[in-house]
Backbone as a ProteinNet text record, in pm:
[ID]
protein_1_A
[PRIMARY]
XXXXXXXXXXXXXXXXXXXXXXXXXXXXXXXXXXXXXXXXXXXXXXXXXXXXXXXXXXXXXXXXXXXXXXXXXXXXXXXXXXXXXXXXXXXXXXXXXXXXXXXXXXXXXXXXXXXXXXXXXXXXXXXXXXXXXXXXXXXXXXXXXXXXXXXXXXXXXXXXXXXXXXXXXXXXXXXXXXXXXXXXXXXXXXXXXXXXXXXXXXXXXXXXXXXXXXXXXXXX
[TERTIARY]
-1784.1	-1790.4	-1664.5	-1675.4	-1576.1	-1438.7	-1382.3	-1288.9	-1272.5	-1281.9	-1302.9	-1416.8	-1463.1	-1576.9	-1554.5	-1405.8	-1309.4	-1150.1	-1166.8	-994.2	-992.2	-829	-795.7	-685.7	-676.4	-572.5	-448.7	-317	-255.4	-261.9	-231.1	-258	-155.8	-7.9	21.2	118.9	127.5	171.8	130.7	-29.7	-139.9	-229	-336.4	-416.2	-354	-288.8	-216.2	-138.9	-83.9	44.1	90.1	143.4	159.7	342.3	425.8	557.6	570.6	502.3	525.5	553.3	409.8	358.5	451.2	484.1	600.8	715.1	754.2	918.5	938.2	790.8	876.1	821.5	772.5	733	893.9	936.6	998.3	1161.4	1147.1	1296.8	1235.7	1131.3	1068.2	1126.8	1117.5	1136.4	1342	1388.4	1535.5	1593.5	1528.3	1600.1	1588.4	1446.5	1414.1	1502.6	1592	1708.7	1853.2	1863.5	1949.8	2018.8	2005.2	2010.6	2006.4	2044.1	2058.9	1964.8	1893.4	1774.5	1779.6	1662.5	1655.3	1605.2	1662.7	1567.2	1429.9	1351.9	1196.3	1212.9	1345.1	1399.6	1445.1	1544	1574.4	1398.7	1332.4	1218.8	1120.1	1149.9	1112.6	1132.9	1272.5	1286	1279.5	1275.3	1219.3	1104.3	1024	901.8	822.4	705.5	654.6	656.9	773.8	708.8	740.4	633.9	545.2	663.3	625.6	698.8	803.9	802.1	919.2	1027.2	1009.2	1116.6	1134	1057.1	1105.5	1206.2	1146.5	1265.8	1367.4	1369	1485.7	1585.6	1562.2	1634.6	1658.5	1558.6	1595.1	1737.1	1729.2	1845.4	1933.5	2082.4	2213.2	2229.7	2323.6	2369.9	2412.4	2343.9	2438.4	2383.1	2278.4	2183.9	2117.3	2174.9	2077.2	1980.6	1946	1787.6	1664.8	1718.5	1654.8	1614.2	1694	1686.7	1624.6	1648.6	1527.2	1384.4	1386.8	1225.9	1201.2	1209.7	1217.4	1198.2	1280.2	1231.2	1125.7	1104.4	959.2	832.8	819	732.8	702	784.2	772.2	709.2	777.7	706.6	557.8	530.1	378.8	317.8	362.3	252.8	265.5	367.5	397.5	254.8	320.5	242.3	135.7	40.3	-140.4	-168.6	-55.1	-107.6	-116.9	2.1	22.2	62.1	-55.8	-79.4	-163.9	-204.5	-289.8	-271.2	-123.4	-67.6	-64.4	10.4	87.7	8	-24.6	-144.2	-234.1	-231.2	-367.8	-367.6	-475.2	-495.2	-436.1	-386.4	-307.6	-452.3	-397.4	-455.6	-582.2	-667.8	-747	-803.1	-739.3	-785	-933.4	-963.8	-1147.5	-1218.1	-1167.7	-1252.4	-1257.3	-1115.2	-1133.8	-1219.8	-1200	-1283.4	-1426.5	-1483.5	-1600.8	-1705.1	-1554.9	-1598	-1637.3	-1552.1	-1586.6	-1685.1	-1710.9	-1834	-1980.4	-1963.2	-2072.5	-2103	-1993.9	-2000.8	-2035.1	-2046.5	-2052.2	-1960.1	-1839.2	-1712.6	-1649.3	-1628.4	-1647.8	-1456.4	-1414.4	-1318.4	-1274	-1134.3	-1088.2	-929.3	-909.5	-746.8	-686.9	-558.4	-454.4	-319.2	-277.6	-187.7	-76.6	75.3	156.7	155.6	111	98	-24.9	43	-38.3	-203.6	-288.1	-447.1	-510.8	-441.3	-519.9	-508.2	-377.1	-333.8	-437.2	-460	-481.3	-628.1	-704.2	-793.6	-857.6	-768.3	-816.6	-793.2	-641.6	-658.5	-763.5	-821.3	-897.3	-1017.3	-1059.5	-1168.6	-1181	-1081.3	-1048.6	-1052.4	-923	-955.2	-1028.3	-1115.1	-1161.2	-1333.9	-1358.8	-1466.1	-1558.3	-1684.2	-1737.7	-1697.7	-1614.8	-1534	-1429	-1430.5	-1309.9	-1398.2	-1523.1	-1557.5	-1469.3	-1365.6	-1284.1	-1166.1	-1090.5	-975.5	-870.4	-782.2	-679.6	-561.2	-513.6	-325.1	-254	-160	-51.9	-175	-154.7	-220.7	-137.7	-125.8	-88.5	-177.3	-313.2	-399.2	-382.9	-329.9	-268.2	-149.8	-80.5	51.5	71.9	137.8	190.7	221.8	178.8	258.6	410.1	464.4	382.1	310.6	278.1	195.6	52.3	-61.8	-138.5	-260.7	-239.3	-342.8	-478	-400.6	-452.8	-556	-506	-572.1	-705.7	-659.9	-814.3	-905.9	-844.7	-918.1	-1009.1	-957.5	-1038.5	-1160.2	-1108.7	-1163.5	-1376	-1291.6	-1449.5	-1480.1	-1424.7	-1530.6	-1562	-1541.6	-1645.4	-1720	-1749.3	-1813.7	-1780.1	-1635.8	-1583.9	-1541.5	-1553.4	-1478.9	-1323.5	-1233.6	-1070.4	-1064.1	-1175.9	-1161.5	-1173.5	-1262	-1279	-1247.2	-1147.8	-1071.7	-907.6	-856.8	-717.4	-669.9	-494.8	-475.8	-420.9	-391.4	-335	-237.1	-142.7	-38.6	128	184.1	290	445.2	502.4	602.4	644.6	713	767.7	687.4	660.6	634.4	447.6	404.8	279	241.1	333.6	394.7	376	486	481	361	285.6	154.2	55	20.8	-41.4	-30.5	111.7	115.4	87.4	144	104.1	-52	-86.8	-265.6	-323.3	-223.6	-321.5	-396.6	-360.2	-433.3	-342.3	-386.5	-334.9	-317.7	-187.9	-134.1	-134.4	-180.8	-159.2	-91.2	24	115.3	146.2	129.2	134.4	233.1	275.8	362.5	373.2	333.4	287.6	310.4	352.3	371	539.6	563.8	688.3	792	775.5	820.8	793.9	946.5	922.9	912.6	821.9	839.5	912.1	1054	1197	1179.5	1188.5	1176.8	1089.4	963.1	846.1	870.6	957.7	941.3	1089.5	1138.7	1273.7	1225.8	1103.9	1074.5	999.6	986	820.8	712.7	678.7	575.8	545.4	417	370.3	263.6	202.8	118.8	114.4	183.8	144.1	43.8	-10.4	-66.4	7.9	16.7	84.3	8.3	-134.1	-250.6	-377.7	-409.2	-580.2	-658.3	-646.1	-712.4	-706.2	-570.4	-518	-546.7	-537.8	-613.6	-734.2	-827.8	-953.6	-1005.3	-887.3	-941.3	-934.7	-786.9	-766.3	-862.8	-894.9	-996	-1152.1	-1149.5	-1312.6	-1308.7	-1191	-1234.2	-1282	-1255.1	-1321.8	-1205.8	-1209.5	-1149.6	-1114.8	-965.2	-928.9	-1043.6
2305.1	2164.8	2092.3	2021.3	1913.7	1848	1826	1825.8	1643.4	1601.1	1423	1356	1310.2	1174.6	1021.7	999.3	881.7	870.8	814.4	768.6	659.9	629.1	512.6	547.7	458.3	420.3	349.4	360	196.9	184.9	98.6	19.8	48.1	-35.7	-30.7	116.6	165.2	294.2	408	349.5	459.2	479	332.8	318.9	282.9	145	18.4	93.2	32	48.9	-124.5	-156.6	-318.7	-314.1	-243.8	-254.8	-389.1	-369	-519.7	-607.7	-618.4	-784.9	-799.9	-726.6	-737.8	-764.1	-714.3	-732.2	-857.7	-904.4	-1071.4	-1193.4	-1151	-1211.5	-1294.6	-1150.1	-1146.2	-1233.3	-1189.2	-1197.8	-1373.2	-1401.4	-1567.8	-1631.7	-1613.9	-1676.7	-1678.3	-1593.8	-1553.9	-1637.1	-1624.5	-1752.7	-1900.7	-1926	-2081.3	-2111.4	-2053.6	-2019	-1992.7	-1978.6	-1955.1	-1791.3	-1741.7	-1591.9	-1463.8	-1346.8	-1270.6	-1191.9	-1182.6	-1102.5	-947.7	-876.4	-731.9	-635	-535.9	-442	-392.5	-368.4	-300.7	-211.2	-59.3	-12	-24.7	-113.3	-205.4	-245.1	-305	-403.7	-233	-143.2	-39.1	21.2	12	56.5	-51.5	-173.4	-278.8	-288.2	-223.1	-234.2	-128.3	-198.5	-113.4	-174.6	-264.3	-304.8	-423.1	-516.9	-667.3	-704.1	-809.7	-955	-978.5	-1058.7	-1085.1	-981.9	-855.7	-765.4	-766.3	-711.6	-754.5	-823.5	-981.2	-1081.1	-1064.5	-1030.7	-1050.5	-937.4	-839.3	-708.8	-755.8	-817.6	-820.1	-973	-1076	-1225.3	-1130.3	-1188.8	-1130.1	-1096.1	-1021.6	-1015.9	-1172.9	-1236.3	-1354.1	-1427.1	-1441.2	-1567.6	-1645.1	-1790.9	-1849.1	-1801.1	-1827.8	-1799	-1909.9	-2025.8	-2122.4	-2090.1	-2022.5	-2052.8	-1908.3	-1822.3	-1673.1	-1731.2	-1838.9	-1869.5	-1951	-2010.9	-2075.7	-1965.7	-1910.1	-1805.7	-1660.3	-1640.5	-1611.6	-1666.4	-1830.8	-1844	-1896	-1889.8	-1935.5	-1819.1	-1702.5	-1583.8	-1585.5	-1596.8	-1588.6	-1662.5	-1767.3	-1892.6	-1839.3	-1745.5	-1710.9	-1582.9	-1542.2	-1374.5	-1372	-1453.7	-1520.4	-1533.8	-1613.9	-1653.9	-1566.9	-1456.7	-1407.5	-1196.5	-1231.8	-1037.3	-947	-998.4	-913.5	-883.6	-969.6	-924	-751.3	-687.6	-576.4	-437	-461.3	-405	-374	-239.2	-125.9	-23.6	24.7	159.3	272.5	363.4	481.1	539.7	613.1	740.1	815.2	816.3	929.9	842.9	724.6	721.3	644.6	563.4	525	649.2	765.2	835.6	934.1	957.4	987.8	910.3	763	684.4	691.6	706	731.6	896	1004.4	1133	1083.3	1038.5	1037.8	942.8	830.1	744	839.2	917	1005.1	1133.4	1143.4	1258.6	1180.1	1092.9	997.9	952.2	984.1	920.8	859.2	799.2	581.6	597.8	484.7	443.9	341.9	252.6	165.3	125.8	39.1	24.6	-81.4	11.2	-76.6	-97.3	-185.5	-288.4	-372.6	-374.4	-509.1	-541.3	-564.6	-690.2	-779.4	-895.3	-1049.8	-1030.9	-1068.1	-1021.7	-1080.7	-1199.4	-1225.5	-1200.1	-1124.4	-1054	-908	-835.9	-727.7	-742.2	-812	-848.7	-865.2	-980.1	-985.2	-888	-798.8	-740.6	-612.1	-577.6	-465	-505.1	-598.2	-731.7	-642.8	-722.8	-703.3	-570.8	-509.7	-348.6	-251.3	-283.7	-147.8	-167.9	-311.3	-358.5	-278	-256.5	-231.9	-40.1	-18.6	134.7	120.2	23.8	13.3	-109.3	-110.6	-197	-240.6	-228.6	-281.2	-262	-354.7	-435	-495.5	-423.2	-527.6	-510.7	-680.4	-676	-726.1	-797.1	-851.2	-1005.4	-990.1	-1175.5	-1184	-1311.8	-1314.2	-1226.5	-1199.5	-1147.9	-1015.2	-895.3	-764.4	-764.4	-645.2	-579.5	-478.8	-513.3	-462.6	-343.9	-196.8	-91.5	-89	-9.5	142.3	104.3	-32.8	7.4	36.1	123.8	164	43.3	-100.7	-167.2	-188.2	-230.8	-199.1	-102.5	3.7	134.8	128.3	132.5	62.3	4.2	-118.3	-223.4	-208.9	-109.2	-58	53.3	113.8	220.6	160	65.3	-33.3	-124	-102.7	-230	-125	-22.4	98.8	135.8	125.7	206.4	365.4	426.1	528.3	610.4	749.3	780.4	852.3	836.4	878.3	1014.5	1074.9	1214.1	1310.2	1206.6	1302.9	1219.3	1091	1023.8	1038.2	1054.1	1102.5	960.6	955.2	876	908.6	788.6	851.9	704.8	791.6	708.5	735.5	646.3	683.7	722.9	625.3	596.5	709.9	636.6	628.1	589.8	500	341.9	455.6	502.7	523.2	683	739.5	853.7	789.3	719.5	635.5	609.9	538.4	473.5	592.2	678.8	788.4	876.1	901.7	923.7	840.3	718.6	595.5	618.7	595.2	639.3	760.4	851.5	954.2	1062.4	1057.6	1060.1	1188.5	1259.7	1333.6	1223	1305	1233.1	1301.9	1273.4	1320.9	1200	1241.8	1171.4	1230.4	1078.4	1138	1064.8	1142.4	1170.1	1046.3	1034.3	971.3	785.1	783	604.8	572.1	484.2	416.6	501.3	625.8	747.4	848.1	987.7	1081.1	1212.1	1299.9	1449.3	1465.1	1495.6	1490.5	1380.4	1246.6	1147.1	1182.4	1186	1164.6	1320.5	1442.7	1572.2	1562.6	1448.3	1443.8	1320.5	1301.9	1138.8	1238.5	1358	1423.2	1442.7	1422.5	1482.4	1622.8	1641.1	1756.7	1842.3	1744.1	1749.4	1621.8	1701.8	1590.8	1691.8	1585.8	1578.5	1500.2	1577	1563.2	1487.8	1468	1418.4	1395.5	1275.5	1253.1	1373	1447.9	1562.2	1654.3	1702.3	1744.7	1663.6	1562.8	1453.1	1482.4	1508.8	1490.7	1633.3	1746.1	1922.6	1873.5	1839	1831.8	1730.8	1614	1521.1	1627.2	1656.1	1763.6	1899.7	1937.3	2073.7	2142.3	2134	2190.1	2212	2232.8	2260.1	2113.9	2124.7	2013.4	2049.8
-546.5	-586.7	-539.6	-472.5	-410.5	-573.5	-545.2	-619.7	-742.5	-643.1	-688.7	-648.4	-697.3	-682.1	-636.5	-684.4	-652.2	-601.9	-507.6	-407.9	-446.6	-513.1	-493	-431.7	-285.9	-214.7	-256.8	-227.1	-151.6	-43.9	-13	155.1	238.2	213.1	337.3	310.1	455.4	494	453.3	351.3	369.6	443.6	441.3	507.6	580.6	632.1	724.8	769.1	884	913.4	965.8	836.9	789.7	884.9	922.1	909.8	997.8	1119.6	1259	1185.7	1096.1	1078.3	984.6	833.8	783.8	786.4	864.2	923.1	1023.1	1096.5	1148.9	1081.2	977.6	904.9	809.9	777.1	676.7	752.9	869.8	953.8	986.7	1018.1	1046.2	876	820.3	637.3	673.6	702	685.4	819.6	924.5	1042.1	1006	915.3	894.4	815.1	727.8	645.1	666.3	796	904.9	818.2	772.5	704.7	814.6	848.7	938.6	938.5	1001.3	1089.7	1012.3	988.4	939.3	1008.2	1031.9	1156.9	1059.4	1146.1	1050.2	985	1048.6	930.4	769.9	789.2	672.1	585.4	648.5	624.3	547.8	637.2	579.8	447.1	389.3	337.6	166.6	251.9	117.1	68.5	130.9	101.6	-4.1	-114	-200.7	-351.4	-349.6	-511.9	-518	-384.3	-406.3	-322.3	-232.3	-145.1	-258.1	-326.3	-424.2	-446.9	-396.7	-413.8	-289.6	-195.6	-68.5	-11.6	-40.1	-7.8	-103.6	-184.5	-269.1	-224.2	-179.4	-92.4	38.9	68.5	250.7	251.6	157	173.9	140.1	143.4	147.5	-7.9	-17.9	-136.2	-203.5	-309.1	-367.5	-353.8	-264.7	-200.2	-325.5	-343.4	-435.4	-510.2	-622	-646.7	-605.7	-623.2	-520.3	-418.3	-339.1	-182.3	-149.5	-263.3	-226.2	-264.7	-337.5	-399.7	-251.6	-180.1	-51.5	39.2	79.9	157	116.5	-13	-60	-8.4	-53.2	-15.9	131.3	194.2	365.7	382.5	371.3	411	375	259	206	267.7	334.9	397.7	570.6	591.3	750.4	762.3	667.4	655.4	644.8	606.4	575.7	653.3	772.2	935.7	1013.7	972.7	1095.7	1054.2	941	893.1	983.9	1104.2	1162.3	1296.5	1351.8	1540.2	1539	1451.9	1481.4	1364.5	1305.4	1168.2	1264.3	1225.2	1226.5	1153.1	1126.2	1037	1086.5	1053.3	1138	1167.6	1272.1	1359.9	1243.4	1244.4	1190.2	1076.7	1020.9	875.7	842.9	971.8	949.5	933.8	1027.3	1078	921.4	870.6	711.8	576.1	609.2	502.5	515.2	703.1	709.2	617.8	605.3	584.5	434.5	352.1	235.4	206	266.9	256.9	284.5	376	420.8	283.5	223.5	98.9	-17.2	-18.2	-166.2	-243.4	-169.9	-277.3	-281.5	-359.8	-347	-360.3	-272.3	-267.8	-288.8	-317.6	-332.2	-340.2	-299.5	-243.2	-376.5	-388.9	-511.7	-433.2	-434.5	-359	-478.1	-421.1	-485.6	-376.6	-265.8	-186.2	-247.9	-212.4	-304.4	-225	-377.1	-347.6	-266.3	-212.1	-95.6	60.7	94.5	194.9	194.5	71	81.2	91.4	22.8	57.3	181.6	221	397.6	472.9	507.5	546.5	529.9	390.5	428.6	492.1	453.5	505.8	697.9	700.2	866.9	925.7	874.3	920.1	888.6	753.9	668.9	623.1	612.4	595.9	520	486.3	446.1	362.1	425.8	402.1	250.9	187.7	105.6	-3.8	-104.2	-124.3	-231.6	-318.2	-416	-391.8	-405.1	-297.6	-387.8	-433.6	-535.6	-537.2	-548.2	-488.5	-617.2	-579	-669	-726.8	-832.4	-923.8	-1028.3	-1101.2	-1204	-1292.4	-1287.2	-1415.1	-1426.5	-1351.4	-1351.9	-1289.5	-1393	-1367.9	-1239.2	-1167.3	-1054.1	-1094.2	-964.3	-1008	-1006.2	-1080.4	-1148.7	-1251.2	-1285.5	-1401.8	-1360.2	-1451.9	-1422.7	-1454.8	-1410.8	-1456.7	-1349.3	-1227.1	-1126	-1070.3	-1123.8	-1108.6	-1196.8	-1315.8	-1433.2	-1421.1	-1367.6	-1291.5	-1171.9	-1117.1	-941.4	-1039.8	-1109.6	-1163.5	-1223	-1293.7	-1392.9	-1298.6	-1176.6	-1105	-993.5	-1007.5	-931.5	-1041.1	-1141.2	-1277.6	-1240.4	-1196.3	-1212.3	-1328	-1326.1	-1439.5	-1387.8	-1461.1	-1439.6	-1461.2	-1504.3	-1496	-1304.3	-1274.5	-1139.8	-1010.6	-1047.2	-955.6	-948.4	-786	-757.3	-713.7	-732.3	-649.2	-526	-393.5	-257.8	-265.4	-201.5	-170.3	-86.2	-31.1	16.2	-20	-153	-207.6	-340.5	-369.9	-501.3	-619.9	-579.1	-671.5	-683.6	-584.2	-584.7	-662.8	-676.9	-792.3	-945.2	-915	-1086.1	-1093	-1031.4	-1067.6	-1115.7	-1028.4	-1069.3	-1205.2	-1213.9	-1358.5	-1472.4	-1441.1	-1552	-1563	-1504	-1523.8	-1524.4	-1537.8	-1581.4	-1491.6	-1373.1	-1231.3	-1179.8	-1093.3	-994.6	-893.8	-809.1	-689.6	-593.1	-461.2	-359	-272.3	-228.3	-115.1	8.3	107	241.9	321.3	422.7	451.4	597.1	628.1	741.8	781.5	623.1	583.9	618.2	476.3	493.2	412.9	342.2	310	396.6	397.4	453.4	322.8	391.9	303.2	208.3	238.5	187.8	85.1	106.2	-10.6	-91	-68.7	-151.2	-246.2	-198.8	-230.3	-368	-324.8	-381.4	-555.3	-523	-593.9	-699.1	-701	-809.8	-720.5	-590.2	-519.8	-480	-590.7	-594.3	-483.5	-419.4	-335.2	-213.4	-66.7	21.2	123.6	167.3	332.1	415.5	527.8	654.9	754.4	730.6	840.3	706.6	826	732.5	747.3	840.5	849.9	711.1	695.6	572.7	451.5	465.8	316.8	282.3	392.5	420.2	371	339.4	332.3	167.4	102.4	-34	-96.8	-41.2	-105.1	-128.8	-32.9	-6	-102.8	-93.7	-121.7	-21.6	71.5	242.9	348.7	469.8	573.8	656.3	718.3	829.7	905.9
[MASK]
++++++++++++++++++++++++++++++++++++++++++++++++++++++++++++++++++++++++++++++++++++++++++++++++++++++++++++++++++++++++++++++++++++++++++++++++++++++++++++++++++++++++++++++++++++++++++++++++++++++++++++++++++++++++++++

């Protein structure tokens, strides 16, 4: 017997590989500001718990709070335009969402990127492969809290007994426990091995292939 019935994802640097569109996004908000440019590294390593932390890591130390709420939302109005130049799904992972669509086991993506970015983008890249889709709103708590997760859970009519979560971070650890969930983390995102092994990660995959044996209960 296959192991889970339900995946819930996060997105970026699980499914996505969001870093491009992120990072000139983020560096476009910080020049209109005349503020110093961030390498995607940096942009890398801000990323995971929502735009608002983001920018608030990526402006200088000291920077107004005004003038971070300004360059917040430039970004949000840059990033709507322009989330889809450099964004694609990594290597293998349709060809993984297709395996589990073909086995019966319903998936869905939990996101602190704002719900209408995540939205579209799965829209765009994932379409019909990802039917419940949820980001940052005022009406749920951003991980780690586990509201999100709940929320994906009753609008699949899932039960939390035989659903895992997947994810890249930190932040996507916490979440999993907050809810109650097994975690599997992979390796392949905006975390490495070492981090994610150093954060409480008990279980990674190295490849969708490898996602695709532990989700199944079967062979890469």
């Amino acid at each position: 017997m296959r192991p889970y019935d339900t995946v819930i994802f996060d997105l970026d640097g699980t499914l996505l590989d969001t870093l491009g569109d992120l990072a000139d996004s983020t560096n476009y908000a910080l020049a209109l500001h005349g503020l110093p440019a961030r390498t995607p590294e940096e942009v890398r390593q801000f990323v995971g718990n929502g735009v608002a932390r983001l920018l608030h890591l990526a402006v200088p130390r000291g920077t107004p709070p005004e003038l971070e709420a300004r360059c917040l939302a430039d970004f949000r109005a840059h990033y709507l335009l322009n989330m889809e130049h450099r964004t694609a799904p990594y290597p293998g992972i349709l060809e993984l969402l297709d395996r589990l669509r073909a086995q019966g086991i319903q998936t869905a993506v939990v996101s602190n990127k704002f719900d209408g970015a995540v939205k579209g983008l799965c829209l765009t890249y994932l379409g019909e492969r990802i039917p419940v889709a949820i980001g940052e709103s005022p009406n749920v708590a951003r991980k780690p809290a586990p509201d999100t997760v709940f929320r994906a859970l009753e609008e699949l009519g899932a039960a939390r007994e035989r659903a895992v979560y997947v994810g890249d971070s930190d932040v996507d650890i916490q979440t999993a426990q907050n809810a109650g969930l097994p975690c599997i983390s992979v390796s392949w995102g905006f975390r490495d091995a070492a981090f994610l092994t150093a954060h409480g990660a008990q279980t990674i995959a190295d490849s969708p292939a490898a996602l695709w044996a532990l989700l199944s209960g079967g062979k890469e």
